[in-house]
């Protein structure tokens, strides 16, 4: 499968499988982040989930999807190495570790940390990585401003930014897929407005 078809399939999963779940989740006071696990072989959906922090603040969309994945019967569950991990938003530090510890060697995401902070009003991905992990360089005494927040390609996984992938495509694929991202962006902005109007009432620690 070539890259435009892969990206198109991942946008389908977000639109058809994750958005309906997320609408329900946000309606119950949860954040709008979702995740899916697909088979690499045919891109069929294994698990789709969304944030469920009202039950447990660790049930981010990705963590919740991993929990459901490992609740599947072992005989019908593909090996994580044979799966593709999709996150609607770039995974936070918790979910980066969750993806790593559960054996996935990749993830794809639609919205970046900056989108999450600037468009969706949730600054914690960047804040936690900087506050908890960005240890000052002992020689220089400060954290270089251009230091990446995490290694997007490392010994455990490779991260793929769907919008960056689209930006590198031929013109017709790019126009078609950018239009789809715009529609998804609008749908997520509506959900974000609902969450932001209601947040703080459900006991989520970082809301
Ligand atoms: Zn997370």
PDB file of C-alpha atoms and ligand atoms in Angstrom:
ATOM      1  CA  UNK A   1       0.000   0.000   0.000  1.00  0.00           C
ATOM      2  CA  UNK A   2       1.421   3.391  -0.904  1.00  0.00           C
ATOM      3  CA  UNK A   3       1.560   6.271   1.524  1.00  0.00           C
ATOM      4  CA  UNK A   4      -1.567   8.202   0.390  1.00  0.00           C
ATOM      5  CA  UNK A   5      -3.682   5.028   0.721  1.00  0.00           C
ATOM      6  CA  UNK A   6      -2.248   4.321   4.168  1.00  0.00           C
ATOM      7  CA  UNK A   7      -2.924   7.862   5.377  1.00  0.00           C
ATOM      8  CA  UNK A   8      -6.408   7.783   3.850  1.00  0.00           C
ATOM      9  CA  UNK A   9      -7.197   4.546   5.711  1.00  0.00           C
ATOM     10  CA  UNK A  10      -5.972   6.018   9.015  1.00  0.00           C
ATOM     11  CA  UNK A  11      -8.149   9.105   8.505  1.00  0.00           C
ATOM     12  CA  UNK A  12     -11.090   6.736   7.802  1.00  0.00           C
ATOM     13  CA  UNK A  13     -10.497   5.023  11.147  1.00  0.00           C
ATOM     14  CA  UNK A  14     -10.438   8.363  12.965  1.00  0.00           C
ATOM     15  CA  UNK A  15     -13.601   9.540  11.223  1.00  0.00           C
ATOM     16  CA  UNK A  16     -15.639   6.315  11.261  1.00  0.00           C
ATOM     17  CA  UNK A  17     -14.452   4.505  14.374  1.00  0.00           C
ATOM     18  CA  UNK A  18     -12.923   7.006  16.796  1.00  0.00           C
ATOM     19  CA  UNK A  19     -15.051  10.132  16.346  1.00  0.00           C
ATOM     20  CA  UNK A  20     -18.370   8.456  17.283  1.00  0.00           C
ATOM     21  CA  UNK A  21     -16.755   6.943  20.422  1.00  0.00           C
ATOM     22  CA  UNK A  22     -15.163  10.274  21.248  1.00  0.00           C
ATOM     23  CA  UNK A  23     -18.454  12.150  20.933  1.00  0.00           C
ATOM     24  CA  UNK A  24     -19.908   9.812  23.531  1.00  0.00           C
ATOM     25  CA  UNK A  25     -16.820  10.134  25.761  1.00  0.00           C
ATOM     26  CA  UNK A  26     -16.747  13.919  25.625  1.00  0.00           C
ATOM     27  CA  UNK A  27     -20.483  13.924  26.359  1.00  0.00           C
ATOM     28  CA  UNK A  28     -19.592  12.148  29.620  1.00  0.00           C
ATOM     29  CA  UNK A  29     -16.921  14.714  30.538  1.00  0.00           C
ATOM     30  CA  UNK A  30     -13.822  13.015  29.079  1.00  0.00           C
ATOM     31  CA  UNK A  31     -11.077  14.549  26.941  1.00  0.00           C
ATOM     32  CA  UNK A  32     -11.176  14.154  23.169  1.00  0.00           C
ATOM     33  CA  UNK A  33      -8.147  11.931  22.586  1.00  0.00           C
ATOM     34  CA  UNK A  34      -8.595   8.607  20.807  1.00  0.00           C
ATOM     35  CA  UNK A  35      -6.455   5.704  19.646  1.00  0.00           C
ATOM     36  CA  UNK A  36      -6.743   2.615  17.491  1.00  0.00           C
ATOM     37  CA  UNK A  37      -4.720  -0.544  16.895  1.00  0.00           C
ATOM     38  CA  UNK A  38      -4.763  -2.029  13.390  1.00  0.00           C
ATOM     39  CA  UNK A  39      -3.189  -5.066  11.779  1.00  0.00           C
ATOM     40  CA  UNK A  40      -0.224  -4.099   9.615  1.00  0.00           C
ATOM     41  CA  UNK A  41      -1.125  -6.835   7.131  1.00  0.00           C
ATOM     42  CA  UNK A  42      -4.523  -5.520   5.973  1.00  0.00           C
ATOM     43  CA  UNK A  43      -5.082  -2.405   8.123  1.00  0.00           C
ATOM     44  CA  UNK A  44      -8.164  -3.978   9.691  1.00  0.00           C
ATOM     45  CA  UNK A  45      -9.197  -2.538  13.032  1.00  0.00           C
ATOM     46  CA  UNK A  46      -8.369  -4.579  16.133  1.00  0.00           C
ATOM     47  CA  UNK A  47      -9.331  -2.058  18.817  1.00  0.00           C
ATOM     48  CA  UNK A  48     -10.524   1.543  18.873  1.00  0.00           C
ATOM     49  CA  UNK A  49     -10.852   3.479  22.102  1.00  0.00           C
ATOM     50  CA  UNK A  50     -11.128   6.960  23.500  1.00  0.00           C
ATOM     51  CA  UNK A  51     -10.190   8.795  26.662  1.00  0.00           C
ATOM     52  CA  UNK A  52     -11.938   7.591  29.821  1.00  0.00           C
ATOM     53  CA  UNK A  53     -10.351   9.747  32.522  1.00  0.00           C
ATOM     54  CA  UNK A  54     -13.608  10.051  34.425  1.00  0.00           C
ATOM     55  CA  UNK A  55     -13.074   6.382  35.372  1.00  0.00           C
ATOM     56  CA  UNK A  56      -9.290   6.588  35.860  1.00  0.00           C
ATOM     57  CA  UNK A  57      -6.940   9.492  35.020  1.00  0.00           C
ATOM     58  CA  UNK A  58      -4.534   7.007  33.390  1.00  0.00           C
ATOM     59  CA  UNK A  59      -7.111   5.966  30.774  1.00  0.00           C
ATOM     60  CA  UNK A  60      -5.862   8.263  28.062  1.00  0.00           C
ATOM     61  CA  UNK A  61      -7.099   7.177  24.628  1.00  0.00           C
ATOM     62  CA  UNK A  62      -3.883   5.264  23.948  1.00  0.00           C
ATOM     63  CA  UNK A  63      -3.697   3.600  27.383  1.00  0.00           C
ATOM     64  CA  UNK A  64      -7.375   2.678  27.178  1.00  0.00           C
ATOM     65  CA  UNK A  65      -6.826   1.113  23.735  1.00  0.00           C
ATOM     66  CA  UNK A  66      -3.840  -0.878  25.058  1.00  0.00           C
ATOM     67  CA  UNK A  67      -5.907  -2.069  28.041  1.00  0.00           C
ATOM     68  CA  UNK A  68      -8.701  -3.264  25.713  1.00  0.00           C
ATOM     69  CA  UNK A  69      -6.144  -4.849  23.352  1.00  0.00           C
ATOM     70  CA  UNK A  70      -4.713  -6.982  26.154  1.00  0.00           C
ATOM     71  CA  UNK A  71      -8.213  -7.923  27.306  1.00  0.00           C
ATOM     72  CA  UNK A  72      -8.782  -9.658  23.944  1.00  0.00           C
ATOM     73  CA  UNK A  73      -8.355 -13.452  24.056  1.00  0.00           C
ATOM     74  CA  UNK A  74      -4.660 -14.242  23.485  1.00  0.00           C
ATOM     75  CA  UNK A  75      -5.472 -16.585  20.588  1.00  0.00           C
ATOM     76  CA  UNK A  76      -7.291 -13.888  18.614  1.00  0.00           C
ATOM     77  CA  UNK A  77      -4.954 -11.020  19.480  1.00  0.00           C
ATOM     78  CA  UNK A  78      -2.217 -10.190  16.961  1.00  0.00           C
ATOM     79  CA  UNK A  79       1.331  -9.623  18.191  1.00  0.00           C
ATOM     80  CA  UNK A  80       1.959  -5.923  18.872  1.00  0.00           C
ATOM     81  CA  UNK A  81       4.877  -6.018  16.409  1.00  0.00           C
ATOM     82  CA  UNK A  82       2.336  -6.931  13.715  1.00  0.00           C
ATOM     83  CA  UNK A  83       0.182  -3.916  14.541  1.00  0.00           C
ATOM     84  CA  UNK A  84       0.075  -0.294  13.660  1.00  0.00           C
ATOM     85  CA  UNK A  85      -0.757   2.139  16.455  1.00  0.00           C
ATOM     86  CA  UNK A  86      -2.831   5.214  15.627  1.00  0.00           C
ATOM     87  CA  UNK A  87      -3.355   8.161  17.974  1.00  0.00           C
ATOM     88  CA  UNK A  88      -5.553  11.139  17.133  1.00  0.00           C
ATOM     89  CA  UNK A  89      -3.106  13.376  19.037  1.00  0.00           C
ATOM     90  CA  UNK A  90       0.639  13.023  19.555  1.00  0.00           C
ATOM     91  CA  UNK A  91       1.020  10.717  22.579  1.00  0.00           C
ATOM     92  CA  UNK A  92       1.935  12.254  25.943  1.00  0.00           C
ATOM     93  CA  UNK A  93       4.821  10.994  28.088  1.00  0.00           C
ATOM     94  CA  UNK A  94       2.574   8.409  29.797  1.00  0.00           C
ATOM     95  CA  UNK A  95       1.359   7.044  26.475  1.00  0.00           C
ATOM     96  CA  UNK A  96       4.820   7.101  24.857  1.00  0.00           C
ATOM     97  CA  UNK A  97       5.901   4.781  27.671  1.00  0.00           C
ATOM     98  CA  UNK A  98       2.711   2.711  27.459  1.00  0.00           C
ATOM     99  CA  UNK A  99       3.195   2.144  23.719  1.00  0.00           C
ATOM    100  CA  UNK A 100       6.837   1.218  24.339  1.00  0.00           C
ATOM    101  CA  UNK A 101       6.195  -1.130  27.264  1.00  0.00           C
ATOM    102  CA  UNK A 102       3.397  -2.936  25.439  1.00  0.00           C
ATOM    103  CA  UNK A 103       5.599  -3.772  22.456  1.00  0.00           C
ATOM    104  CA  UNK A 104       4.399  -1.606  19.575  1.00  0.00           C
ATOM    105  CA  UNK A 105       7.210  -0.440  17.291  1.00  0.00           C
ATOM    106  CA  UNK A 106       5.429   2.522  15.721  1.00  0.00           C
ATOM    107  CA  UNK A 107       2.698   5.082  16.068  1.00  0.00           C
ATOM    108  CA  UNK A 108       0.983   7.540  13.751  1.00  0.00           C
ATOM    109  CA  UNK A 109      -0.695  10.707  14.974  1.00  0.00           C
ATOM    110  CA  UNK A 110      -2.840  13.401  13.381  1.00  0.00           C
ATOM    111  CA  UNK A 111      -2.521  16.407  15.707  1.00  0.00           C
ATOM    112  CA  UNK A 112       0.810  17.539  17.172  1.00  0.00           C
ATOM    113  CA  UNK A 113       1.567  18.630  20.738  1.00  0.00           C
ATOM    114  CA  UNK A 114       1.383  22.226  19.523  1.00  0.00           C
ATOM    115  CA  UNK A 115      -2.088  21.581  18.073  1.00  0.00           C
ATOM    116  CA  UNK A 116      -3.146  20.027  21.392  1.00  0.00           C
ATOM    117  CA  UNK A 117      -1.920  23.059  23.310  1.00  0.00           C
ATOM    118  CA  UNK A 118      -2.944  25.827  20.917  1.00  0.00           C
ATOM    119  CA  UNK A 119      -6.127  24.484  19.278  1.00  0.00           C
ATOM    120  CA  UNK A 120      -7.451  22.150  21.949  1.00  0.00           C
ATOM    121  CA  UNK A 121      -6.494  24.048  25.108  1.00  0.00           C
ATOM    122  CA  UNK A 122      -4.550  21.225  26.791  1.00  0.00           C
ATOM    123  CA  UNK A 123      -0.932  22.246  27.570  1.00  0.00           C
ATOM    124  CA  UNK A 124       0.146  19.235  29.642  1.00  0.00           C
ATOM    125  CA  UNK A 125       1.954  17.122  26.997  1.00  0.00           C
ATOM    126  CA  UNK A 126       4.614  19.778  26.475  1.00  0.00           C
ATOM    127  CA  UNK A 127       4.586  20.980  30.094  1.00  0.00           C
ATOM    128  CA  UNK A 128       5.121  17.512  31.574  1.00  0.00           C
ATOM    129  CA  UNK A 129       7.910  16.639  29.126  1.00  0.00           C
ATOM    130  CA  UNK A 130       9.677  19.905  29.935  1.00  0.00           C
ATOM    131  CA  UNK A 131       9.043  19.938  33.688  1.00  0.00           C
ATOM    132  CA  UNK A 132       9.701  16.248  34.378  1.00  0.00           C
ATOM    133  CA  UNK A 133      12.169  15.133  31.712  1.00  0.00           C
ATOM    134  CA  UNK A 134      14.063  18.073  30.256  1.00  0.00           C
ATOM    135  CA  UNK A 135      17.030  17.879  32.619  1.00  0.00           C
ATOM    136  CA  UNK A 136      19.451  20.808  32.179  1.00  0.00           C
ATOM    137  CA  UNK A 137      22.698  20.021  30.384  1.00  0.00           C
ATOM    138  CA  UNK A 138      25.220  19.688  33.276  1.00  0.00           C
ATOM    139  CA  UNK A 139      27.909  21.501  31.272  1.00  0.00           C
ATOM    140  CA  UNK A 140      25.779  24.384  30.139  1.00  0.00           C
ATOM    141  CA  UNK A 141      23.272  24.564  33.019  1.00  0.00           C
ATOM    142  CA  UNK A 142      20.228  25.021  30.809  1.00  0.00           C
ATOM    143  CA  UNK A 143      18.009  23.044  28.444  1.00  0.00           C
ATOM    144  CA  UNK A 144      18.703  24.018  24.824  1.00  0.00           C
ATOM    145  CA  UNK A 145      15.544  25.564  23.338  1.00  0.00           C
ATOM    146  CA  UNK A 146      15.810  23.466  20.178  1.00  0.00           C
ATOM    147  CA  UNK A 147      16.058  20.162  22.007  1.00  0.00           C
ATOM    148  CA  UNK A 148      13.352  17.715  20.757  1.00  0.00           C
ATOM    149  CA  UNK A 149      10.786  16.798  23.423  1.00  0.00           C
ATOM    150  CA  UNK A 150      11.435  13.081  22.781  1.00  0.00           C
ATOM    151  CA  UNK A 151      13.238  10.869  20.267  1.00  0.00           C
ATOM    152  CA  UNK A 152      10.700  10.397  17.500  1.00  0.00           C
ATOM    153  CA  UNK A 153      12.852   7.607  16.073  1.00  0.00           C
ATOM    154  CA  UNK A 154      14.586   5.391  18.610  1.00  0.00           C
ATOM    155  CA  UNK A 155      15.419   1.765  19.427  1.00  0.00           C
ATOM    156  CA  UNK A 156      11.801   1.047  20.436  1.00  0.00           C
ATOM    157  CA  UNK A 157       9.541   2.902  18.024  1.00  0.00           C
ATOM    158  CA  UNK A 158       9.278   5.325  15.158  1.00  0.00           C
ATOM    159  CA  UNK A 159       6.713   8.134  15.323  1.00  0.00           C
ATOM    160  CA  UNK A 160       4.925   9.278  12.167  1.00  0.00           C
ATOM    161  CA  UNK A 161       3.261  12.691  11.873  1.00  0.00           C
ATOM    162  CA  UNK A 162       0.338  12.269   9.441  1.00  0.00           C
ATOM    163  CA  UNK A 163       0.176  15.981   8.567  1.00  0.00           C
ATOM    164  CA  UNK A 164       3.888  16.009   7.782  1.00  0.00           C
ATOM    165  CA  UNK A 165       3.462  12.888   5.630  1.00  0.00           C
ATOM    166  CA  UNK A 166       0.642  14.604   3.727  1.00  0.00           C
ATOM    167  CA  UNK A 167       2.753  17.736   3.221  1.00  0.00           C
ATOM    168  CA  UNK A 168       5.334  15.625   1.373  1.00  0.00           C
ATOM    169  CA  UNK A 169       2.873  14.096  -1.120  1.00  0.00           C
ATOM    170  CA  UNK A 170       2.095  14.906  -4.741  1.00  0.00           C
ATOM    171  CA  UNK A 171      -0.347  17.752  -5.307  1.00  0.00           C
ATOM    172  CA  UNK A 172      -3.553  15.787  -5.939  1.00  0.00           C
ATOM    173  CA  UNK A 173      -3.088  13.490  -2.929  1.00  0.00           C
ATOM    174  CA  UNK A 174      -2.137  16.462  -0.791  1.00  0.00           C
ATOM    175  CA  UNK A 175      -5.218  18.489  -1.735  1.00  0.00           C
ATOM    176  CA  UNK A 176      -7.554  15.567  -1.138  1.00  0.00           C
ATOM    177  CA  UNK A 177      -6.058  14.619   2.227  1.00  0.00           C
ATOM    178  CA  UNK A 178      -5.628  18.179   3.516  1.00  0.00           C
ATOM    179  CA  UNK A 179      -9.358  18.699   2.900  1.00  0.00           C
ATOM    180  CA  UNK A 180     -10.084  15.608   5.000  1.00  0.00           C
ATOM    181  CA  UNK A 181      -7.796  16.819   7.790  1.00  0.00           C
ATOM    182  CA  UNK A 182      -9.598  20.179   7.718  1.00  0.00           C
ATOM    183  CA  UNK A 183     -12.928  18.404   8.218  1.00  0.00           C
ATOM    184  CA  UNK A 184     -11.531  16.341  11.095  1.00  0.00           C
ATOM    185  CA  UNK A 185     -10.010  19.458  12.606  1.00  0.00           C
ATOM    186  CA  UNK A 186     -13.449  21.123  12.563  1.00  0.00           C
ATOM    187  CA  UNK A 187     -15.076  18.066  14.155  1.00  0.00           C
ATOM    188  CA  UNK A 188     -12.438  17.958  16.915  1.00  0.00           C
ATOM    189  CA  UNK A 189     -12.761  21.676  17.511  1.00  0.00           C
ATOM    190  CA  UNK A 190     -16.476  21.197  18.163  1.00  0.00           C
ATOM    191  CA  UNK A 191     -15.701  18.415  20.644  1.00  0.00           C
ATOM    192  CA  UNK A 192     -13.034  20.570  22.267  1.00  0.00           C
ATOM    193  CA  UNK A 193     -15.535  23.395  22.810  1.00  0.00           C
ATOM    194  CA  UNK A 194     -17.864  20.939  24.565  1.00  0.00           C
ATOM    195  CA  UNK A 195     -15.044  19.608  26.778  1.00  0.00           C
ATOM    196  CA  UNK A 196     -13.662  23.037  27.644  1.00  0.00           C
ATOM    197  CA  UNK A 197     -17.120  24.382  28.568  1.00  0.00           C
ATOM    198  CA  UNK A 198     -17.653  21.524  31.017  1.00  0.00           C
ATOM    199  CA  UNK A 199     -14.177  20.751  32.333  1.00  0.00           C
ATOM    200  CA  UNK A 200     -13.257  20.866  35.994  1.00  0.00           C
ATOM    201  CA  UNK A 201     -16.540  19.314  37.102  1.00  0.00           C
ATOM    202  CA  UNK A 202     -15.586  15.634  36.840  1.00  0.00           C
ATOM    203  CA  UNK A 203     -12.593  15.361  39.147  1.00  0.00           C
ATOM    204  CA  UNK A 204      -9.998  14.809  36.393  1.00  0.00           C
ATOM    205  CA  UNK A 205      -6.680  15.949  37.986  1.00  0.00           C
ATOM    206  CA  UNK A 206      -5.255  17.721  34.909  1.00  0.00           C
ATOM    207  CA  UNK A 207      -8.316  18.940  33.051  1.00  0.00           C
TER     208      UNK A 207
HETATM  209 ZN1  LIG B   1      -1.498  10.207  27.041  1.00  0.00          ZN
END
